[in-house]
Short mmCIF file of N, CA, C and O and ligand atoms in Angstrom, two decimals:
data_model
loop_
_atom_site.label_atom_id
_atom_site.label_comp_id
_atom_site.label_asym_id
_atom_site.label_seq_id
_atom_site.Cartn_x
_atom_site.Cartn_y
_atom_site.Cartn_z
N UNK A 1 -43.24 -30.91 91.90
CA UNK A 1 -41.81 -31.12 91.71
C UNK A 1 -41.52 -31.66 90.31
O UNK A 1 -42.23 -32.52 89.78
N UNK A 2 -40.46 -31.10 89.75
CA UNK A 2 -40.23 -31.57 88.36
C UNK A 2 -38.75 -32.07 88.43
O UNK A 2 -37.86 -31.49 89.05
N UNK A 3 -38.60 -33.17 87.76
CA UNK A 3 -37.52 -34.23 87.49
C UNK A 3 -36.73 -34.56 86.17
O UNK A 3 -37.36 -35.33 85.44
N UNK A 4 -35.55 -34.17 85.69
CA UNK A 4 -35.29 -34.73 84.40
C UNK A 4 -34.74 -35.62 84.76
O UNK A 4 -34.10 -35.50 85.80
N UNK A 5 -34.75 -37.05 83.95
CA UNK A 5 -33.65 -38.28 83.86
C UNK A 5 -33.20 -37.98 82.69
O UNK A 5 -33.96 -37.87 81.73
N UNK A 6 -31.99 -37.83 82.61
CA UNK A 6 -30.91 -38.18 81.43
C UNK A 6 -30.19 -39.05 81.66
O UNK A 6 -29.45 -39.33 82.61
N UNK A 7 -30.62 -39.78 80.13
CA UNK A 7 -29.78 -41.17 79.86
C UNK A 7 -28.68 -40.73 79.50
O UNK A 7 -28.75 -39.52 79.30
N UNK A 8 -27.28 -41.31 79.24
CA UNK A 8 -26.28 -40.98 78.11
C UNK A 8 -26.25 -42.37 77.01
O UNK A 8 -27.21 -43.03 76.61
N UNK A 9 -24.91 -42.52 76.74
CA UNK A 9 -24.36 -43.33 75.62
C UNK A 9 -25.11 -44.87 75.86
O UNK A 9 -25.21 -45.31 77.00
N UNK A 10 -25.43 -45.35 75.12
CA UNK A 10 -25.81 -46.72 74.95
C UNK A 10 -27.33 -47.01 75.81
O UNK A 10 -28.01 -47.97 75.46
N UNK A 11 -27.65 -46.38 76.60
CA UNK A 11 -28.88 -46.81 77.63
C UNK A 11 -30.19 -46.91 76.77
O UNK A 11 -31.21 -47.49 77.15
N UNK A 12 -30.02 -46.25 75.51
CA UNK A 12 -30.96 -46.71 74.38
C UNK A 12 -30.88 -48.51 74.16
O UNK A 12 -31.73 -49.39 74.11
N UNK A 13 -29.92 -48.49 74.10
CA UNK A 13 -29.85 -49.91 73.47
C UNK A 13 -30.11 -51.50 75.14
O UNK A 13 -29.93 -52.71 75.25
N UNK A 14 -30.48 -50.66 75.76
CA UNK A 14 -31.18 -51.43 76.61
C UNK A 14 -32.11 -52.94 76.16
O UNK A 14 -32.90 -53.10 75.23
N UNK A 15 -31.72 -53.72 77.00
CA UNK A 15 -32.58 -54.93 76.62
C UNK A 15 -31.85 -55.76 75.26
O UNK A 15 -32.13 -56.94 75.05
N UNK A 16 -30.98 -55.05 74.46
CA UNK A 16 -29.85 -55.70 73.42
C UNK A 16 -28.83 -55.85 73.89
O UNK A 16 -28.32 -56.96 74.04
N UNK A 17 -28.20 -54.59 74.30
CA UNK A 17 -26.63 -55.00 74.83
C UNK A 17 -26.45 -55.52 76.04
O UNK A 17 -27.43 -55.61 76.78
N UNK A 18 -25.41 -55.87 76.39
CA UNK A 18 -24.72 -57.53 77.77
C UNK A 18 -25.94 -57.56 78.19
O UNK A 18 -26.32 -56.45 78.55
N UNK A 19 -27.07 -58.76 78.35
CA UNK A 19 -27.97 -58.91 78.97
C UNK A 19 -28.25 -59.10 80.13
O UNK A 19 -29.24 -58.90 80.83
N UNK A 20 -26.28 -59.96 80.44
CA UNK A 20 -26.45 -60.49 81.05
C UNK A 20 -25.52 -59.35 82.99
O UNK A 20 -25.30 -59.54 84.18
N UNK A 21 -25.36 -58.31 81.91
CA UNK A 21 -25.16 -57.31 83.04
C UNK A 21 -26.20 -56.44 83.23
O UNK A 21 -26.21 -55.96 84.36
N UNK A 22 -27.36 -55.96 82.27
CA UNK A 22 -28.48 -54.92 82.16
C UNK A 22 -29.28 -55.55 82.01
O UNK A 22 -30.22 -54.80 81.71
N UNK A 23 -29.76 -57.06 82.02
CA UNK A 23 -31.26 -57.44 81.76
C UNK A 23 -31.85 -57.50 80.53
O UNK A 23 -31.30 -57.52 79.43
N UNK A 24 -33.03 -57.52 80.80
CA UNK A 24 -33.87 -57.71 79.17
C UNK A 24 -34.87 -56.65 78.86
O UNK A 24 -35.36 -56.51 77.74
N UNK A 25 -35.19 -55.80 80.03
CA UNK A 25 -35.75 -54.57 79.52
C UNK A 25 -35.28 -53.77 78.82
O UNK A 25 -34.16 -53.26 78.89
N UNK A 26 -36.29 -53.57 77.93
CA UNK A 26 -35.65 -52.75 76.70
C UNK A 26 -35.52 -51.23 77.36
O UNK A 26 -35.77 -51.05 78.55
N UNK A 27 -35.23 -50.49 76.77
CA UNK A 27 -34.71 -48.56 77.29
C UNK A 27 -36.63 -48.36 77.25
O UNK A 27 -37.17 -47.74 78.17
N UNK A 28 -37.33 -48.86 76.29
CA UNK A 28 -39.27 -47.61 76.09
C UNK A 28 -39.65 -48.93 77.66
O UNK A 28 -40.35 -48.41 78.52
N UNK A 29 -39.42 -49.75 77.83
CA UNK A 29 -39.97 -50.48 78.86
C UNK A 29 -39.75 -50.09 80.34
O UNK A 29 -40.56 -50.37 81.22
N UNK A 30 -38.26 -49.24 80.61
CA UNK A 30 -37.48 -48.62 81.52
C UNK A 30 -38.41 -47.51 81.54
O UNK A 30 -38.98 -47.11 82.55
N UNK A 31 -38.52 -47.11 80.54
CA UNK A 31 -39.13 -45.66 80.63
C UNK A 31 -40.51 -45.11 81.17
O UNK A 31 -40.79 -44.19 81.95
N UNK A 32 -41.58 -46.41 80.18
CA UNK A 32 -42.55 -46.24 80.97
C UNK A 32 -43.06 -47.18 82.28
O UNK A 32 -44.22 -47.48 82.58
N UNK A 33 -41.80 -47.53 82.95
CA UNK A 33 -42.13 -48.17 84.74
C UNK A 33 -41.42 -46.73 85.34
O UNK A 33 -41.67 -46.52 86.53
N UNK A 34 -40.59 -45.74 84.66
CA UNK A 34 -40.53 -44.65 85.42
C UNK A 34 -41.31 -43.85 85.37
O UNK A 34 -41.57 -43.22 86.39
N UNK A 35 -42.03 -43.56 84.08
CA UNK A 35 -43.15 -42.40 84.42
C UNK A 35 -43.87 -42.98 85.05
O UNK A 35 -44.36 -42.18 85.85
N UNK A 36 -44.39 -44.31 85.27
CA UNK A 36 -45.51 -44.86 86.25
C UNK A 36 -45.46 -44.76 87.77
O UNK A 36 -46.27 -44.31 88.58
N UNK A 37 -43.81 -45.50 87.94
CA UNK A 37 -43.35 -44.86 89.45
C UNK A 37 -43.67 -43.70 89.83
O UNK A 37 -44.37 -43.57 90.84
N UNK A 38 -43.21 -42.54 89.05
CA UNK A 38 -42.83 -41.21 89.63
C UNK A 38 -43.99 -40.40 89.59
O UNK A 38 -43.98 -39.29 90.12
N UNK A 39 -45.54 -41.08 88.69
CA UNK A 39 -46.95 -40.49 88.96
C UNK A 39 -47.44 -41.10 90.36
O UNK A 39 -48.34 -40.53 90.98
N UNK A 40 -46.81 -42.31 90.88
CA UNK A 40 -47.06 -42.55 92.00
C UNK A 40 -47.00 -41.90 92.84
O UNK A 40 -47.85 -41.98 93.73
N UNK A 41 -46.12 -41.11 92.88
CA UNK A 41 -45.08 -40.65 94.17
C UNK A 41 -45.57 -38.97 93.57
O UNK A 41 -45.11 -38.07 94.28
N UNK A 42 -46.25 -38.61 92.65
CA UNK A 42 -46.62 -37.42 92.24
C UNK A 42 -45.76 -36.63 92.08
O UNK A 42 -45.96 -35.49 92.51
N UNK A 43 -44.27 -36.98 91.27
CA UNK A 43 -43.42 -36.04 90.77
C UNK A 43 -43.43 -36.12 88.64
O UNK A 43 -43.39 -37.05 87.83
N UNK A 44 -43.51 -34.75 88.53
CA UNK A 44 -43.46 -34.82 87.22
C UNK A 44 -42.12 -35.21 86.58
O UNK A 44 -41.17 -34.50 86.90
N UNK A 45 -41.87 -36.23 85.72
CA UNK A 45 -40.80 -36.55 85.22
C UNK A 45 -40.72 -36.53 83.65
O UNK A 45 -41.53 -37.09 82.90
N UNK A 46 -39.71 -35.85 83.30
CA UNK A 46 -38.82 -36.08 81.78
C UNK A 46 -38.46 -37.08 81.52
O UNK A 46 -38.71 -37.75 82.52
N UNK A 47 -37.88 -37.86 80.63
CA UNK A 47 -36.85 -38.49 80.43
C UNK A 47 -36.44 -37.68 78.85
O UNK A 47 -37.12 -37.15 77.97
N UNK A 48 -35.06 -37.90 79.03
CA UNK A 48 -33.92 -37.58 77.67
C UNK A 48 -32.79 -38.99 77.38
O UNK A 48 -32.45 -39.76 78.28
N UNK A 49 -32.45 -39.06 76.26
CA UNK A 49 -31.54 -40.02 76.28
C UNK A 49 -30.65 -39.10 75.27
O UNK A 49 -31.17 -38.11 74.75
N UNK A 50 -29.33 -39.42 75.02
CA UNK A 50 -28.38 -39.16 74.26
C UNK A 50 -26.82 -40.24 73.98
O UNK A 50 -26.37 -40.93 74.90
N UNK A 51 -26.39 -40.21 73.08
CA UNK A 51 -25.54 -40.83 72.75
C UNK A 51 -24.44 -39.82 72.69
O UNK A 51 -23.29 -40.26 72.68
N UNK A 52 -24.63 -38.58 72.66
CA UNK A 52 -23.50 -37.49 72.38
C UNK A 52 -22.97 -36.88 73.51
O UNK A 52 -24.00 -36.46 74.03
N UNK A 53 -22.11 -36.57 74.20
CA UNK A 53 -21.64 -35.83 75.21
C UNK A 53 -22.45 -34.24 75.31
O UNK A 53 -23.27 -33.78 76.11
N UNK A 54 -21.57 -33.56 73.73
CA UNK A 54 -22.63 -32.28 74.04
C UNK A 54 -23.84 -32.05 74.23
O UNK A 54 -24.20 -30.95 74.67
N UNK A 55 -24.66 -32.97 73.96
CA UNK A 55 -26.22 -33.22 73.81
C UNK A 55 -26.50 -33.53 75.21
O UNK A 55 -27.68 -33.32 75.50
N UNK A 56 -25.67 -34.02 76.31
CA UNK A 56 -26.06 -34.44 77.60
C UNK A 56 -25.91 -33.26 78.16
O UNK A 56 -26.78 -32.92 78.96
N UNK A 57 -24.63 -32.23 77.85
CA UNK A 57 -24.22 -31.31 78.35
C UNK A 57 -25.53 -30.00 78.37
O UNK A 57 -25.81 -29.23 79.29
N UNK A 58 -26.05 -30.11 77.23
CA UNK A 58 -27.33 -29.29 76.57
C UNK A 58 -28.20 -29.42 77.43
O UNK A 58 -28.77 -28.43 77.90
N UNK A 59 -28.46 -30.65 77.80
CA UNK A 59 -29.51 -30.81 79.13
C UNK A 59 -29.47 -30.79 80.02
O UNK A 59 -30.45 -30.76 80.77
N UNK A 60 -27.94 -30.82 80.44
CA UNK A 60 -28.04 -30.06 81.78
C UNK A 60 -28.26 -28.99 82.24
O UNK A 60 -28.62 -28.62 83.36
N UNK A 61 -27.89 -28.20 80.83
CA UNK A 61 -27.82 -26.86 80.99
C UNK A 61 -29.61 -26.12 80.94
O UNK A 61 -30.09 -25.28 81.70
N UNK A 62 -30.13 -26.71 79.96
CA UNK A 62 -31.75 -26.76 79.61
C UNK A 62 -31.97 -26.52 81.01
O UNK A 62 -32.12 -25.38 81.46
N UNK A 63 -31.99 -27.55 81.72
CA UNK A 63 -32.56 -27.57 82.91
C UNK A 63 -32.30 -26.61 84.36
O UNK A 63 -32.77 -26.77 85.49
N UNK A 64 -31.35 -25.56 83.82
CA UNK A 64 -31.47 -24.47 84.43
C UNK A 64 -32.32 -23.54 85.10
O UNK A 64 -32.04 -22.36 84.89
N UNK A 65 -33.31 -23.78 85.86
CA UNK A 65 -34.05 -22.78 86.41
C UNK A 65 -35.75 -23.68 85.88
O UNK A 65 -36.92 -23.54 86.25
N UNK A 66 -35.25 -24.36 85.12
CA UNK A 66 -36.80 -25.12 84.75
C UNK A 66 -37.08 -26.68 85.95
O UNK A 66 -38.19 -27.03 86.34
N UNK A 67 -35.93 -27.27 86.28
CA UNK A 67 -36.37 -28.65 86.84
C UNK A 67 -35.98 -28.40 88.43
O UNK A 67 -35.38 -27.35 88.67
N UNK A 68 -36.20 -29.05 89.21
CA UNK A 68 -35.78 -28.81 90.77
C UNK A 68 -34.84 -30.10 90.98
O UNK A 68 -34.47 -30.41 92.12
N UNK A 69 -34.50 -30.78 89.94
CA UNK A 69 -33.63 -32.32 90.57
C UNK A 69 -33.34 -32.92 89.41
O UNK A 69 -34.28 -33.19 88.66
N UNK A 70 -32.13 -33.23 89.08
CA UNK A 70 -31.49 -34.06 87.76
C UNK A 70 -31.21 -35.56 88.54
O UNK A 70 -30.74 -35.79 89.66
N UNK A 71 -31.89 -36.84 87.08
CA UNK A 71 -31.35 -37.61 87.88
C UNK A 71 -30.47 -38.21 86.25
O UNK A 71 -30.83 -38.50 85.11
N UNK A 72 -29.16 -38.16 87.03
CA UNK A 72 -27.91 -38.79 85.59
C UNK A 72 -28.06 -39.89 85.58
O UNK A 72 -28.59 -40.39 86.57
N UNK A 73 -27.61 -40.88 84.32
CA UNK A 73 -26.83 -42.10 84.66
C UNK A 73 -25.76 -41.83 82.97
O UNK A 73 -26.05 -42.18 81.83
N UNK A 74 -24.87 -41.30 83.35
CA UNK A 74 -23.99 -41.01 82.24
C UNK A 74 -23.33 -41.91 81.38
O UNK A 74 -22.60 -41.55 80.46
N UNK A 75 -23.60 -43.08 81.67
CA UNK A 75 -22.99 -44.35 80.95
C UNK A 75 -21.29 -44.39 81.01
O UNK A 75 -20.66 -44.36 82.07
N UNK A 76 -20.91 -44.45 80.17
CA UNK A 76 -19.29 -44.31 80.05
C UNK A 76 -18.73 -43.20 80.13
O UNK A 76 -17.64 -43.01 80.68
N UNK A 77 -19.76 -41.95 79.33
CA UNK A 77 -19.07 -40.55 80.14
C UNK A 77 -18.55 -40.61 81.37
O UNK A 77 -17.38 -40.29 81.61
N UNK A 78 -19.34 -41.01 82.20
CA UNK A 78 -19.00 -40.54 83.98
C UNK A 78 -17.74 -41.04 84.27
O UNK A 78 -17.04 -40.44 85.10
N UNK A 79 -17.37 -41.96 83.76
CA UNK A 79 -15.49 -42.32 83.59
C UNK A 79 -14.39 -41.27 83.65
O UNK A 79 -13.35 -41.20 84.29
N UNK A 80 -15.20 -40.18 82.46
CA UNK A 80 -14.04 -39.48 82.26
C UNK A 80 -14.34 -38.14 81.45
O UNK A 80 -13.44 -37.62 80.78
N UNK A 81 -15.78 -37.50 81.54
CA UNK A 81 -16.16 -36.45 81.29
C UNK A 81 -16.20 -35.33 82.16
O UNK A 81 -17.23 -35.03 82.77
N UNK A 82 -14.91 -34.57 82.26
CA UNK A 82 -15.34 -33.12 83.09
C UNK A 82 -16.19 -32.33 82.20
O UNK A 82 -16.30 -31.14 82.49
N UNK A 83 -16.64 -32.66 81.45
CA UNK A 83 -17.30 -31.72 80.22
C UNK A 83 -18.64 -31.89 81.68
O UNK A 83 -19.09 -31.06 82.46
N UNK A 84 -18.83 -32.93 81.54
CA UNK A 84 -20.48 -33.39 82.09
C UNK A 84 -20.25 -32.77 84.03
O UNK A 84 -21.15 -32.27 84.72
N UNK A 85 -19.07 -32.99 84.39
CA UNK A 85 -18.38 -32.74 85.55
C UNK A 85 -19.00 -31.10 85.48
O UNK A 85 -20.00 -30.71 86.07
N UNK A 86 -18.35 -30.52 84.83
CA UNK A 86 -18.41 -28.95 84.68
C UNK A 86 -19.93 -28.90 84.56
O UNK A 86 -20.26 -28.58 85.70
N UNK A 87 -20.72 -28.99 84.04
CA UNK A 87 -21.43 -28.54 83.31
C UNK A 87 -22.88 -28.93 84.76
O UNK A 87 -24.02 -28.52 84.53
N UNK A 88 -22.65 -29.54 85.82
CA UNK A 88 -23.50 -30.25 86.71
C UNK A 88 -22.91 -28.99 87.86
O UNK A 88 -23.72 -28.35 88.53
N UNK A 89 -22.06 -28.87 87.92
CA UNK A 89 -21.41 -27.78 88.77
C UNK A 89 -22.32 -26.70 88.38
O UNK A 89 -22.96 -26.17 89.28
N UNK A 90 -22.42 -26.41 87.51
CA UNK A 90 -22.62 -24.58 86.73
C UNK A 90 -24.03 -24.39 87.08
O UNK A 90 -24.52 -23.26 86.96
N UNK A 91 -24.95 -25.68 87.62
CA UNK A 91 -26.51 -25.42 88.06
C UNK A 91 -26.55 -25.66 88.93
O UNK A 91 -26.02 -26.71 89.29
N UNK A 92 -27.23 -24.79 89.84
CA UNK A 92 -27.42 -25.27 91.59
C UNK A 92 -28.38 -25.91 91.12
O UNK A 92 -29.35 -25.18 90.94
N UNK A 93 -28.59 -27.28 90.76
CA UNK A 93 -29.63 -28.19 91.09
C UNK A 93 -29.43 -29.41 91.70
O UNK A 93 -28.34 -29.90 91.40
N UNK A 94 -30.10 -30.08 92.45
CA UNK A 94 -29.71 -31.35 92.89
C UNK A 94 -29.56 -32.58 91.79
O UNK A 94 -30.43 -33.07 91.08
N UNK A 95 -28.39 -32.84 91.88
CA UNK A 95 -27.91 -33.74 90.79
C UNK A 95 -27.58 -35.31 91.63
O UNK A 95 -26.93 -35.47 92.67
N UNK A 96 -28.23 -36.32 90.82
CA UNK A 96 -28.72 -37.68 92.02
C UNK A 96 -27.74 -38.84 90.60
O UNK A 96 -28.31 -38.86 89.51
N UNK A 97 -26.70 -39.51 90.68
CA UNK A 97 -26.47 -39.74 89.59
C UNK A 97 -26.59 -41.48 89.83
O UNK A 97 -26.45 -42.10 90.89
N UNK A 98 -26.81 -41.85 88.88
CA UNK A 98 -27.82 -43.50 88.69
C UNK A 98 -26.87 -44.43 87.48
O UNK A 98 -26.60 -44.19 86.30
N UNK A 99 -26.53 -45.54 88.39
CA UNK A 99 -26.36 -46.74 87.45
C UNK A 99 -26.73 -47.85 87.84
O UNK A 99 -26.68 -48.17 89.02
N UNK A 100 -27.31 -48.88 86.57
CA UNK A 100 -28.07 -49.53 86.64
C UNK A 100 -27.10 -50.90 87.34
O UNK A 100 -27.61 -51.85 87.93
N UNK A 101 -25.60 -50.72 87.11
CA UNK A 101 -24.94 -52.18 87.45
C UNK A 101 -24.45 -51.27 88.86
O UNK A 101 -24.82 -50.15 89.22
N UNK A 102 -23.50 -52.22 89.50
CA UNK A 102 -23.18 -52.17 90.35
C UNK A 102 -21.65 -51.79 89.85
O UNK A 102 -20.91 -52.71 89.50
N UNK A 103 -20.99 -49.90 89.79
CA UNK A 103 -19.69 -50.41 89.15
C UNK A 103 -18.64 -50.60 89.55
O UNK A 103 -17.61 -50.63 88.86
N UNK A 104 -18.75 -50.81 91.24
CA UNK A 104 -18.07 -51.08 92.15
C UNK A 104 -17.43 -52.52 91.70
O UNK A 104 -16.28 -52.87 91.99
N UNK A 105 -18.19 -53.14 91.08
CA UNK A 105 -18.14 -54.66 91.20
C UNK A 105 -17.61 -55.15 89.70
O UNK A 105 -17.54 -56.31 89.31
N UNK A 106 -17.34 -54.27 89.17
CA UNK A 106 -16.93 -54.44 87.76
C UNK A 106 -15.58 -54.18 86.98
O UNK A 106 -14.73 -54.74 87.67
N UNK A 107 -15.01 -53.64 85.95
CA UNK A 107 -13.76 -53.69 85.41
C UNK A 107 -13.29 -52.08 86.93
O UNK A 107 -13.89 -51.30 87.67
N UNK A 108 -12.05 -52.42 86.62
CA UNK A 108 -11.40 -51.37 87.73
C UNK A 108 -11.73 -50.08 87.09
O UNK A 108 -11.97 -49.22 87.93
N UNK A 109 -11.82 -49.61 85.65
CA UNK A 109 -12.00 -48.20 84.84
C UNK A 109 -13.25 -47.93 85.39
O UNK A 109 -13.22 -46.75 85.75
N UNK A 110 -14.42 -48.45 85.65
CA UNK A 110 -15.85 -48.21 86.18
C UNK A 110 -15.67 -47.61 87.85
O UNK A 110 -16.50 -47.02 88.55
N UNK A 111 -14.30 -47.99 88.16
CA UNK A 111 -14.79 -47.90 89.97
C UNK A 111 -14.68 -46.26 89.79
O UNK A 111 -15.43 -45.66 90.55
N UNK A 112 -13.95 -45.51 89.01
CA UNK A 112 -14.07 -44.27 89.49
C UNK A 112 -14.91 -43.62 88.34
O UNK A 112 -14.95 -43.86 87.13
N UNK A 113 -15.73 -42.48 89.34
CA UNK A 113 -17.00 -41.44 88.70
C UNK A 113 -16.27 -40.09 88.79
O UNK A 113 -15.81 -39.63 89.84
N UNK A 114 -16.20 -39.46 87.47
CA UNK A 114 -15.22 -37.94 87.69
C UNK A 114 -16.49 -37.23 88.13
O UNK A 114 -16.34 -36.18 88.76
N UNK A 115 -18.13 -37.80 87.79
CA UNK A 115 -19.16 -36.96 87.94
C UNK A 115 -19.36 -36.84 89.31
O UNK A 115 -19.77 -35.74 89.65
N UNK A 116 -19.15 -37.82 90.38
CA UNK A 116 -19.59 -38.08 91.07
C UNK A 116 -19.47 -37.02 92.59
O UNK A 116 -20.16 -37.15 93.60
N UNK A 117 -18.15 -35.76 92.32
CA UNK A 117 -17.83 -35.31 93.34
C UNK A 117 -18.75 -33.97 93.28
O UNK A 117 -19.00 -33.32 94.29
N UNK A 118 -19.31 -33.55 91.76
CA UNK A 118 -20.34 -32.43 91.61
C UNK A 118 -21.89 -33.09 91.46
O UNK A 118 -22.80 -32.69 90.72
N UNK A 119 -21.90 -34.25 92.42
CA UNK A 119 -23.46 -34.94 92.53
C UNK A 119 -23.49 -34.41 94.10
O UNK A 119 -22.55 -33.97 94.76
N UNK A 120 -25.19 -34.65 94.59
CA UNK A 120 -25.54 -34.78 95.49
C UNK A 120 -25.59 -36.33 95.91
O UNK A 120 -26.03 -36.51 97.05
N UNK A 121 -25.18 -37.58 95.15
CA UNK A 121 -25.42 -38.62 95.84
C UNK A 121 -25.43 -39.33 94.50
O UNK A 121 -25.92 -38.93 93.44
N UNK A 122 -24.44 -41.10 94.92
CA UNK A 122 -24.57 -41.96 93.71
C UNK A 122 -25.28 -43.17 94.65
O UNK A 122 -25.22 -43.50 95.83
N UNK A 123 -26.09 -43.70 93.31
CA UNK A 123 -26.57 -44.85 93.72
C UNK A 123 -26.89 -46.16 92.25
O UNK A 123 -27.79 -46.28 91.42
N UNK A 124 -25.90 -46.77 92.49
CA UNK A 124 -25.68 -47.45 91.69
C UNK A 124 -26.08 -49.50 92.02
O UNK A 124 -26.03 -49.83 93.21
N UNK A 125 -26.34 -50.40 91.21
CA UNK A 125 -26.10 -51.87 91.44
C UNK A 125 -27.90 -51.82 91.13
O UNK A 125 -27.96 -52.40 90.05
N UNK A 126 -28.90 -51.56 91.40
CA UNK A 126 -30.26 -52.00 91.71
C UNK A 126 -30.75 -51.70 90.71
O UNK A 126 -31.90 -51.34 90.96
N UNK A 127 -30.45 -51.61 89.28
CA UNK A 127 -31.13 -52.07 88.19
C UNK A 127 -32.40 -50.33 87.73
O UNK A 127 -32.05 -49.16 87.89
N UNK A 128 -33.38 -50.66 87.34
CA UNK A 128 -33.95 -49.36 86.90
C UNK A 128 -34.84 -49.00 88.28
O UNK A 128 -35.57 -48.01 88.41
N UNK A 129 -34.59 -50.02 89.23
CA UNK A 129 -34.95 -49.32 90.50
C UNK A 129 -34.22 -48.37 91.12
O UNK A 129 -34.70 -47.88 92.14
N UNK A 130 -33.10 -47.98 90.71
CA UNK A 130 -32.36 -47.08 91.65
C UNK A 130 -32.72 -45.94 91.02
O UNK A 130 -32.56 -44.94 91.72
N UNK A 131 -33.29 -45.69 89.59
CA UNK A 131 -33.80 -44.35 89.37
C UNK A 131 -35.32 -43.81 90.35
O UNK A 131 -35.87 -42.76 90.69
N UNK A 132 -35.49 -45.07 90.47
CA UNK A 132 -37.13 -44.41 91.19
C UNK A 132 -36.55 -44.33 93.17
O UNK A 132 -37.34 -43.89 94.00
N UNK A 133 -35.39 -44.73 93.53
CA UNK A 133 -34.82 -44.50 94.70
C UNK A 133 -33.82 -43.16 94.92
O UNK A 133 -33.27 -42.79 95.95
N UNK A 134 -33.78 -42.54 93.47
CA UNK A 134 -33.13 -41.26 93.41
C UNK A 134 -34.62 -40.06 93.37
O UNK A 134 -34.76 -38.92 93.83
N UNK A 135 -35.37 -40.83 92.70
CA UNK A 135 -36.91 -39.56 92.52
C UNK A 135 -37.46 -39.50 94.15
O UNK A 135 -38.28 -38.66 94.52
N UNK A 136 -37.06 -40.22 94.75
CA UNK A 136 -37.41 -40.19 96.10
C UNK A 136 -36.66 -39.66 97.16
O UNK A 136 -37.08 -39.41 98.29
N UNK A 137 -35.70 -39.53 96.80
CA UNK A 137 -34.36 -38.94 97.34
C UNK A 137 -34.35 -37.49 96.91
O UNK A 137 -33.82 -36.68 97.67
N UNK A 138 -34.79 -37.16 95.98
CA UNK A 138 -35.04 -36.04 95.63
C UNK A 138 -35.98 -35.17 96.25
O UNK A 138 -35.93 -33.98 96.56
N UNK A 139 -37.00 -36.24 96.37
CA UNK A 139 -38.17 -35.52 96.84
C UNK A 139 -37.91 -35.31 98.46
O UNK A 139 -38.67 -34.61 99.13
N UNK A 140 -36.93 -35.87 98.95
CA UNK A 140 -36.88 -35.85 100.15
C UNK A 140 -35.94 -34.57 100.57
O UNK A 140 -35.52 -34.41 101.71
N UNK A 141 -35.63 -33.54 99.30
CA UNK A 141 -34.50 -32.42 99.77
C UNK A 141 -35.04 -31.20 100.06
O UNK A 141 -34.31 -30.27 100.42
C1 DQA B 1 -23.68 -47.75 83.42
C2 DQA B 1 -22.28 -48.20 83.87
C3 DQA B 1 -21.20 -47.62 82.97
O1 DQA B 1 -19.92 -48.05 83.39
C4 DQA B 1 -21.40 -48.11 81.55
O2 DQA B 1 -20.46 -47.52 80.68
C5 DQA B 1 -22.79 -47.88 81.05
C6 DQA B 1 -23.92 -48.13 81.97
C7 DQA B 1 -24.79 -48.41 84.26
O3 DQA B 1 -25.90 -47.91 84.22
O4 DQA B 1 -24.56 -49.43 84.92
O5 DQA B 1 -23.02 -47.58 79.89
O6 DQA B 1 -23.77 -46.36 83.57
#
């Protein structure tokens, strides 16, 4: 089974920005407890990060016919990108979309995901564990 994670806007800057909402792991520290997880569980995993919309859009599209399961966490796109909306639609792939806070619990602009109605499933609040609870969720389709 093959897996892309795409990061979007800012998830680079992990472990710098609000610490005190994302922690102190940096984004290469996130990264490699996911390839470690997901050799556990014996799924091959990508990771991508981007700061650009079209560049997220690119990988979704990349992943056309090459990956069996996208797992998002779109950062501030997912607010208000049908670009990213559209573009998750246009691949029958299972799309699992991931945030690290809880954004239920946060400014009112976070409570709604435009991505969220062309996902197979959000799971958000549990930190860089909820990506390795989406690779499992995946694996379970
Ligand atoms: C985030 C939540 C978004 O609202 C925010 O813009 C991010 C990170 C998360 O992982 O909790 O950049 O996607």
């Amino acid at each position: 089974m093959k897996v892309i994670i795409i990061n979007g806007p800012n998830l680079n800057f992990l472990g710098i920005r609000e610490k005190g909402v994302y922690g102190n792991t940096t984004y290469e520290e996130m990264c490699s407890y996911l390839y470690k997880e997901a050799k556990k569980i014996q799924v091959h995993v990508d990771i991508v990060q981007s700061n650009i919309e079209g560049e997220i859009i690119n990988f979704i599209q990349g992943a056309y016919e090459k990956y069996d399961g996208i797992i998002i966490n779109a950062g501030a796109y997912t607010h208000y990108s049908i670009a990213i909306f559209d573009a998750i639609k246009s691949i029958s792939i299972n799309t699992i979309e991931v945030h690290l806070s809880n954004i239920q619990a946060r400014e009112e602009f976070r409570h709604k995901s435009v991505i969220a109605p062309a996902c197979y499933g959000q799971i958000c609040g549990f930190g860089k564990y909820g990506y390795v609870m989406a690779i499992n969720a995946l694996v379970q389709q």
